[in-house]
Amino acid sequence: MSIGEGVTGPVETSAREAPERITPVDREQQVLDRIERVRHRKARVREDLITLAHGAGGKATHTLIEAVFLESFRNPLLEPLEDGAVVDGLAFTTDSYVVTPLFFPGGDIGDLAVNGTVNDLAMCGARPRYLSAGFILEEGFPVADLRRITASMAAAARAADVWIVTGDTKVVERGKADGCYITTSGVGTLDRPTRLSAAAALPGDVVIVSGPIGEHGITIMLARGELDIEADLTSDTAPLNALTGLLLDACGDGQVRCLRDATRGGVATIVNEVAAASKVAVVLEEDAIPVRPAVRGACELLGIDPLYVACEGRMVAVVAERSAEVALAALRSHPLGAGAAVIGRIGGDPPGLVLLKTSFGGTRIVDLLVGDPLPRIC
């Protein structure tokens, strides 16, 4: 009888086939595929109540914007979610300020409100021209403090060469606000043909930061007096419109792909937005990222990564590789860009992710935070 004759079941072999081996590369691809699936899910707010995380600039903020505001107001001008809308030769933006404390080393809520809106217009490639200012004041707020804030706003407007041309004031009952909140909106003119977008980055481009990061966020945290830490730090709040003008003029049309000011969520949030919008990889070099020793030391004590700490006078620029040296020279010619540095490059793979080459020779993913360890910094 031949082998297997008369056998109704499967023929068993003497040795089992070895299971397919999963290599580290396969595991890495599985992780990347899982991340990609999660990122493509429709945004949905799972919480029933708003939390501080929803205003921190991280994943919770992005989900709130996409699931509530974008869903309600969707239109072609809003959908790119840039720092401002660009229409009919104008850039338009708005921002609200709830920083605590109201006064801090290097600035206050007043100049922060002017500089922040000026910078949002500048990140659109516009020349900031006119601002509005809305105030929500709490009953019992000192008039002397209000005068100090408005004087600071006036000085910041002069420094940025803009006018505050309209506004509004409301007063709420004692205990219904936190002293003073400000909302500023701004209009700027698009005097150059360059159009900037987080979706314009291309493989081979370089990522530049205009100076040391994290100074504003750490300054605010220490100014609250809740931590027994002392550091010689001041906020980096400043108008960036002159700096962006130098950069755009030096590089020429199309060489600067994207500009973003690294406010809530810090540099890490900005490069994640670029990676997602452009469907590219962003590869950062940890050793190339400028961080002052006082900021680094405070971050280490607090267990915070400086990449996620807010700035108010720093921007991230994505520039074509052939214009990198020209861009650096232009930035470094201005006091606000003296510490400019190339901190990374745009790659093609894996699309939508930010990778950091660490000081120890490894590589890790830099994702968006859910919330922010430093709430109400602007």
PDB file of C-alpha atoms in Angstrom, residues 109-302:
ATOM      1  CA  ILE A 109      -1.343  90.095  28.378  1.00  0.00           C
ATOM      2  CA  GLY A 110      -1.441  93.371  26.419  1.00  0.00           C
ATOM      3  CA  ASP A 111       1.687  93.078  24.293  1.00  0.00           C
ATOM      4  CA  LEU A 112       1.047  89.331  24.017  1.00  0.00           C
ATOM      5  CA  ALA A 113      -2.347  90.052  22.421  1.00  0.00           C
ATOM      6  CA  VAL A 114      -0.840  92.442  19.878  1.00  0.00           C
ATOM      7  CA  ASN A 115       2.223  90.348  19.056  1.00  0.00           C
ATOM      8  CA  GLY A 116       0.267  87.122  18.740  1.00  0.00           C
ATOM      9  CA  THR A 117      -2.143  88.488  16.153  1.00  0.00           C
ATOM     10  CA  VAL A 118       0.603  90.337  14.277  1.00  0.00           C
ATOM     11  CA  ASN A 119       2.548  87.075  14.119  1.00  0.00           C
ATOM     12  CA  ASP A 120      -0.411  85.067  12.834  1.00  0.00           C
ATOM     13  CA  LEU A 121      -0.739  87.542   9.955  1.00  0.00           C
ATOM     14  CA  ALA A 122       3.007  87.423   9.303  1.00  0.00           C
ATOM     15  CA  MET A 123       2.875  83.606   9.122  1.00  0.00           C
ATOM     16  CA  CYS A 124       0.438  84.021   6.221  1.00  0.00           C
ATOM     17  CA  GLY A 125       3.084  86.064   4.394  1.00  0.00           C
ATOM     18  CA  ALA A 126       1.096  89.257   4.973  1.00  0.00           C
ATOM     19  CA  ARG A 127       2.073  92.727   6.077  1.00  0.00           C
ATOM     20  CA  PRO A 128       0.031  93.330   9.281  1.00  0.00           C
ATOM     21  CA  ARG A 129      -1.911  96.606   9.074  1.00  0.00           C
ATOM     22  CA  TYR A 130      -4.915  96.942  11.390  1.00  0.00           C
ATOM     23  CA  LEU A 131      -6.092  95.301  14.621  1.00  0.00           C
ATOM     24  CA  SER A 132      -9.238  95.237  16.715  1.00  0.00           C
ATOM     25  CA  ALA A 133      -9.220  94.657  20.468  1.00  0.00           C
ATOM     26  CA  GLY A 134     -12.040  93.269  22.593  1.00  0.00           C
ATOM     27  CA  PHE A 135     -11.857  93.279  26.395  1.00  0.00           C
ATOM     28  CA  ILE A 136     -13.769  91.216  28.944  1.00  0.00           C
ATOM     29  CA  LEU A 137     -13.156  92.797  32.345  1.00  0.00           C
ATOM     30  CA  GLU A 138     -14.134  91.504  35.757  1.00  0.00           C
ATOM     31  CA  GLU A 139     -15.904  93.785  38.195  1.00  0.00           C
ATOM     32  CA  GLY A 140     -13.291  95.051  40.646  1.00  0.00           C
ATOM     33  CA  PHE A 141     -10.376  94.907  38.210  1.00  0.00           C
ATOM     34  CA  PRO A 142      -7.947  97.779  39.010  1.00  0.00           C
ATOM     35  CA  VAL A 143      -8.100 100.647  36.513  1.00  0.00           C
ATOM     36  CA  ALA A 144      -4.342 101.124  37.029  1.00  0.00           C
ATOM     37  CA  ASP A 145      -3.739  97.590  35.758  1.00  0.00           C
ATOM     38  CA  LEU A 146      -5.979  98.234  32.748  1.00  0.00           C
ATOM     39  CA  ARG A 147      -4.025 101.390  31.923  1.00  0.00           C
ATOM     40  CA  ARG A 148      -0.792  99.425  32.204  1.00  0.00           C
ATOM     41  CA  ILE A 149      -2.124  96.786  29.802  1.00  0.00           C
ATOM     42  CA  THR A 150      -3.369  99.303  27.223  1.00  0.00           C
ATOM     43  CA  ALA A 151      -0.076 101.206  27.376  1.00  0.00           C
ATOM     44  CA  SER A 152       1.737  97.953  26.682  1.00  0.00           C
ATOM     45  CA  MET A 153      -0.578  97.257  23.739  1.00  0.00           C
ATOM     46  CA  ALA A 154       0.046 100.713  22.315  1.00  0.00           C
ATOM     47  CA  ALA A 155       3.817 100.263  22.556  1.00  0.00           C
ATOM     48  CA  ALA A 156       3.620  96.813  20.912  1.00  0.00           C
ATOM     49  CA  ALA A 157       1.462  98.200  18.095  1.00  0.00           C
ATOM     50  CA  ARG A 158       4.005 100.946  17.427  1.00  0.00           C
ATOM     51  CA  ALA A 159       6.836  98.411  17.393  1.00  0.00           C
ATOM     52  CA  ALA A 160       4.958  96.247  14.888  1.00  0.00           C
ATOM     53  CA  ASP A 161       3.859  99.241  12.784  1.00  0.00           C
ATOM     54  CA  VAL A 162       0.147  98.480  13.113  1.00  0.00           C
ATOM     55  CA  TRP A 163      -2.872 100.482  14.280  1.00  0.00           C
ATOM     56  CA  ILE A 164      -5.550  99.365  16.738  1.00  0.00           C
ATOM     57  CA  VAL A 165      -8.563 100.844  14.981  1.00  0.00           C
ATOM     58  CA  THR A 166     -11.664  99.395  16.674  1.00  0.00           C
ATOM     59  CA  GLY A 167     -12.712  97.394  19.711  1.00  0.00           C
ATOM     60  CA  ASP A 168     -15.272  96.479  22.335  1.00  0.00           C
ATOM     61  CA  THR A 169     -15.508  96.221  26.131  1.00  0.00           C
ATOM     62  CA  LYS A 170     -17.705  94.073  28.345  1.00  0.00           C
ATOM     63  CA  VAL A 171     -17.739  93.853  32.169  1.00  0.00           C
ATOM     64  CA  VAL A 172     -18.899  90.733  34.044  1.00  0.00           C
ATOM     65  CA  GLU A 173     -19.710  90.240  37.714  1.00  0.00           C
ATOM     66  CA  ARG A 174     -16.982  89.757  40.282  1.00  0.00           C
ATOM     67  CA  GLY A 175     -15.819  86.134  40.242  1.00  0.00           C
ATOM     68  CA  LYS A 176     -17.143  85.491  36.708  1.00  0.00           C
ATOM     69  CA  ALA A 177     -13.782  86.095  34.987  1.00  0.00           C
ATOM     70  CA  ASP A 178     -10.119  86.197  35.894  1.00  0.00           C
ATOM     71  CA  GLY A 179      -9.459  89.919  35.820  1.00  0.00           C
ATOM     72  CA  CYS A 180      -9.012  90.584  32.122  1.00  0.00           C
ATOM     73  CA  TYR A 181      -9.374  88.614  28.887  1.00  0.00           C
ATOM     74  CA  ILE A 182      -8.502  90.089  25.486  1.00  0.00           C
ATOM     75  CA  THR A 183      -9.435  89.127  21.943  1.00  0.00           C
ATOM     76  CA  THR A 184      -7.575  90.701  19.038  1.00  0.00           C
ATOM     77  CA  SER A 185      -8.311  90.351  15.328  1.00  0.00           C
ATOM     78  CA  GLY A 186      -6.105  91.579  12.516  1.00  0.00           C
ATOM     79  CA  VAL A 187      -6.034  92.361   8.816  1.00  0.00           C
ATOM     80  CA  GLY A 188      -2.900  92.349   6.670  1.00  0.00           C
ATOM     81  CA  THR A 189      -2.116  92.944   3.022  1.00  0.00           C
ATOM     82  CA  LEU A 190      -0.442  90.341   0.811  1.00  0.00           C
ATOM     83  CA  ASP A 191       2.281  92.406  -0.843  1.00  0.00           C
ATOM     84  CA  ARG A 192       4.257  89.404  -2.166  1.00  0.00           C
ATOM     85  CA  PRO A 193       3.203  86.654  -4.578  1.00  0.00           C
ATOM     86  CA  THR A 194       4.367  83.914  -2.190  1.00  0.00           C
ATOM     87  CA  ARG A 195       1.597  81.689  -0.782  1.00  0.00           C
ATOM     88  CA  LEU A 196       2.473  79.797   2.350  1.00  0.00           C
ATOM     89  CA  SER A 197       0.817  76.627   3.616  1.00  0.00           C
ATOM     90  CA  ALA A 198       1.465  73.747   5.982  1.00  0.00           C
ATOM     91  CA  ALA A 199       0.476  71.530   3.033  1.00  0.00           C
ATOM     92  CA  ALA A 200       3.308  72.815   0.813  1.00  0.00           C
ATOM     93  CA  ALA A 201       6.329  71.011   2.343  1.00  0.00           C
ATOM     94  CA  LEU A 202       8.293  68.728  -0.005  1.00  0.00           C
ATOM     95  CA  PRO A 203      10.855  65.961   0.624  1.00  0.00           C
ATOM     96  CA  GLY A 204      14.315  67.513   0.798  1.00  0.00           C
ATOM     97  CA  ASP A 205      13.139  70.798   2.367  1.00  0.00           C
ATOM     98  CA  VAL A 206      14.797  71.959   5.582  1.00  0.00           C
ATOM     99  CA  VAL A 207      13.112  72.896   8.859  1.00  0.00           C
ATOM    100  CA  ILE A 208      14.429  76.067  10.508  1.00  0.00           C
ATOM    101  CA  VAL A 209      13.591  77.555  13.890  1.00  0.00           C
ATOM    102  CA  SER A 210      14.282  81.270  14.371  1.00  0.00           C
ATOM    103  CA  GLY A 211      15.832  80.974  17.833  1.00  0.00           C
ATOM    104  CA  PRO A 212      15.936  79.152  21.199  1.00  0.00           C
ATOM    105  CA  ILE A 213      12.623  77.549  22.096  1.00  0.00           C
ATOM    106  CA  GLY A 214      10.453  77.261  25.186  1.00  0.00           C
ATOM    107  CA  GLU A 215      11.231  80.554  26.913  1.00  0.00           C
ATOM    108  CA  HIS A 216       7.705  81.928  27.102  1.00  0.00           C
ATOM    109  CA  GLY A 217       6.043  78.807  28.483  1.00  0.00           C
ATOM    110  CA  ILE A 218       8.643  78.233  31.196  1.00  0.00           C
ATOM    111  CA  THR A 219       8.627  81.934  32.129  1.00  0.00           C
ATOM    112  CA  ILE A 220       4.857  81.825  32.654  1.00  0.00           C
ATOM    113  CA  MET A 221       5.029  78.635  34.691  1.00  0.00           C
ATOM    114  CA  LEU A 222       7.700  80.067  37.001  1.00  0.00           C
ATOM    115  CA  ALA A 223       5.910  83.435  37.281  1.00  0.00           C
ATOM    116  CA  ARG A 224       2.901  81.689  38.816  1.00  0.00           C
ATOM    117  CA  GLY A 225       5.001  81.004  41.908  1.00  0.00           C
ATOM    118  CA  GLU A 226       3.640  77.492  42.326  1.00  0.00           C
ATOM    119  CA  LEU A 227       7.068  75.879  42.007  1.00  0.00           C
ATOM    120  CA  ASP A 228      10.149  76.403  44.119  1.00  0.00           C
ATOM    121  CA  ILE A 229      12.328  76.986  41.050  1.00  0.00           C
ATOM    122  CA  GLU A 230      14.286  80.102  40.193  1.00  0.00           C
ATOM    123  CA  ALA A 231      15.627  80.880  36.740  1.00  0.00           C
ATOM    124  CA  ASP A 232      16.797  84.009  34.949  1.00  0.00           C
ATOM    125  CA  LEU A 233      14.200  83.858  32.172  1.00  0.00           C
ATOM    126  CA  THR A 234      11.929  86.300  30.372  1.00  0.00           C
ATOM    127  CA  SER A 235       9.211  85.722  27.818  1.00  0.00           C
ATOM    128  CA  ASP A 236      10.295  85.836  24.171  1.00  0.00           C
ATOM    129  CA  THR A 237       7.093  87.665  23.140  1.00  0.00           C
ATOM    130  CA  ALA A 238       7.860  89.827  20.092  1.00  0.00           C
ATOM    131  CA  PRO A 239       6.432  90.826  16.696  1.00  0.00           C
ATOM    132  CA  LEU A 240       7.876  88.702  13.893  1.00  0.00           C
ATOM    133  CA  ASN A 241       6.618  90.628  10.867  1.00  0.00           C
ATOM    134  CA  ALA A 242       9.955  92.344  10.179  1.00  0.00           C
ATOM    135  CA  LEU A 243      11.769  89.027  10.466  1.00  0.00           C
ATOM    136  CA  THR A 244       9.401  87.244   8.097  1.00  0.00           C
ATOM    137  CA  GLY A 245       9.745  90.097   5.620  1.00  0.00           C
ATOM    138  CA  LEU A 246      13.528  89.694   5.553  1.00  0.00           C
ATOM    139  CA  LEU A 247      13.192  85.939   5.058  1.00  0.00           C
ATOM    140  CA  LEU A 248      10.645  86.107   2.252  1.00  0.00           C
ATOM    141  CA  ASP A 249      12.519  88.845   0.376  1.00  0.00           C
ATOM    142  CA  ALA A 250      15.837  87.005   0.643  1.00  0.00           C
ATOM    143  CA  CYS A 251      14.554  83.613  -0.502  1.00  0.00           C
ATOM    144  CA  GLY A 252      12.278  84.686  -3.307  1.00  0.00           C
ATOM    145  CA  ASP A 253       8.982  83.335  -4.553  1.00  0.00           C
ATOM    146  CA  GLY A 254       8.215  79.700  -3.756  1.00  0.00           C
ATOM    147  CA  GLN A 255      11.337  78.962  -1.726  1.00  0.00           C
ATOM    148  CA  VAL A 256       9.652  79.384   1.662  1.00  0.00           C
ATOM    149  CA  ARG A 257       6.951  76.716   1.846  1.00  0.00           C
ATOM    150  CA  CYS A 258       5.475  77.353   5.270  1.00  0.00           C
ATOM    151  CA  LEU A 259       5.784  79.647   8.294  1.00  0.00           C
ATOM    152  CA  ARG A 260       4.260  78.971  11.709  1.00  0.00           C
ATOM    153  CA  ASP A 261       4.767  80.663  15.073  1.00  0.00           C
ATOM    154  CA  ALA A 262       5.378  78.017  17.718  1.00  0.00           C
ATOM    155  CA  THR A 263       2.840  79.001  20.355  1.00  0.00           C
ATOM    156  CA  ARG A 264       0.608  76.504  22.230  1.00  0.00           C
ATOM    157  CA  GLY A 265       2.021  73.001  21.886  1.00  0.00           C
ATOM    158  CA  GLY A 266       5.441  74.324  20.840  1.00  0.00           C
ATOM    159  CA  VAL A 267       7.593  73.261  17.909  1.00  0.00           C
ATOM    160  CA  ALA A 268       6.424  69.645  18.195  1.00  0.00           C
ATOM    161  CA  THR A 269       2.833  70.602  17.397  1.00  0.00           C
ATOM    162  CA  ILE A 270       3.859  72.757  14.420  1.00  0.00           C
ATOM    163  CA  VAL A 271       5.935  70.062  12.734  1.00  0.00           C
ATOM    164  CA  ASN A 272       3.178  67.499  13.322  1.00  0.00           C
ATOM    165  CA  GLU A 273       0.729  69.802  11.558  1.00  0.00           C
ATOM    166  CA  VAL A 274       3.152  70.154   8.633  1.00  0.00           C
ATOM    167  CA  ALA A 275       3.706  66.399   8.433  1.00  0.00           C
ATOM    168  CA  ALA A 276      -0.031  65.682   8.415  1.00  0.00           C
ATOM    169  CA  ALA A 277      -1.002  68.460   5.979  1.00  0.00           C
ATOM    170  CA  SER A 278       1.816  67.748   3.490  1.00  0.00           C
ATOM    171  CA  LYS A 279       1.723  63.954   3.937  1.00  0.00           C
ATOM    172  CA  VAL A 280       5.457  63.878   4.532  1.00  0.00           C
ATOM    173  CA  ALA A 281       7.809  62.814   7.304  1.00  0.00           C
ATOM    174  CA  VAL A 282       9.608  65.405   9.413  1.00  0.00           C
ATOM    175  CA  VAL A 283      12.947  64.246  10.807  1.00  0.00           C
ATOM    176  CA  LEU A 284      14.379  66.424  13.596  1.00  0.00           C
ATOM    177  CA  GLU A 285      17.896  66.373  15.038  1.00  0.00           C
ATOM    178  CA  GLU A 286      17.759  66.707  18.823  1.00  0.00           C
ATOM    179  CA  ASP A 287      21.272  68.133  19.080  1.00  0.00           C
ATOM    180  CA  ALA A 288      20.451  70.854  16.547  1.00  0.00           C
ATOM    181  CA  ILE A 289      17.448  72.267  18.441  1.00  0.00           C
ATOM    182  CA  PRO A 290      18.445  75.462  20.293  1.00  0.00           C
ATOM    183  CA  VAL A 291      17.378  75.458  23.951  1.00  0.00           C
ATOM    184  CA  ARG A 292      18.833  77.815  26.549  1.00  0.00           C
ATOM    185  CA  PRO A 293      20.363  76.070  29.606  1.00  0.00           C
ATOM    186  CA  ALA A 294      17.854  77.701  31.991  1.00  0.00           C
ATOM    187  CA  VAL A 295      14.924  76.401  29.924  1.00  0.00           C
ATOM    188  CA  ARG A 296      16.459  72.945  29.582  1.00  0.00           C
ATOM    189  CA  GLY A 297      17.134  72.774  33.325  1.00  0.00           C
ATOM    190  CA  ALA A 298      13.590  73.838  34.238  1.00  0.00           C
ATOM    191  CA  CYS A 299      12.138  71.337  31.768  1.00  0.00           C
ATOM    192  CA  GLU A 300      14.204  68.530  33.244  1.00  0.00           C
ATOM    193  CA  LEU A 301      13.009  69.393  36.748  1.00  0.00           C
ATOM    194  CA  LEU A 302       9.390  69.538  35.592  1.00  0.00           C
TER     195      LEU A 302
END
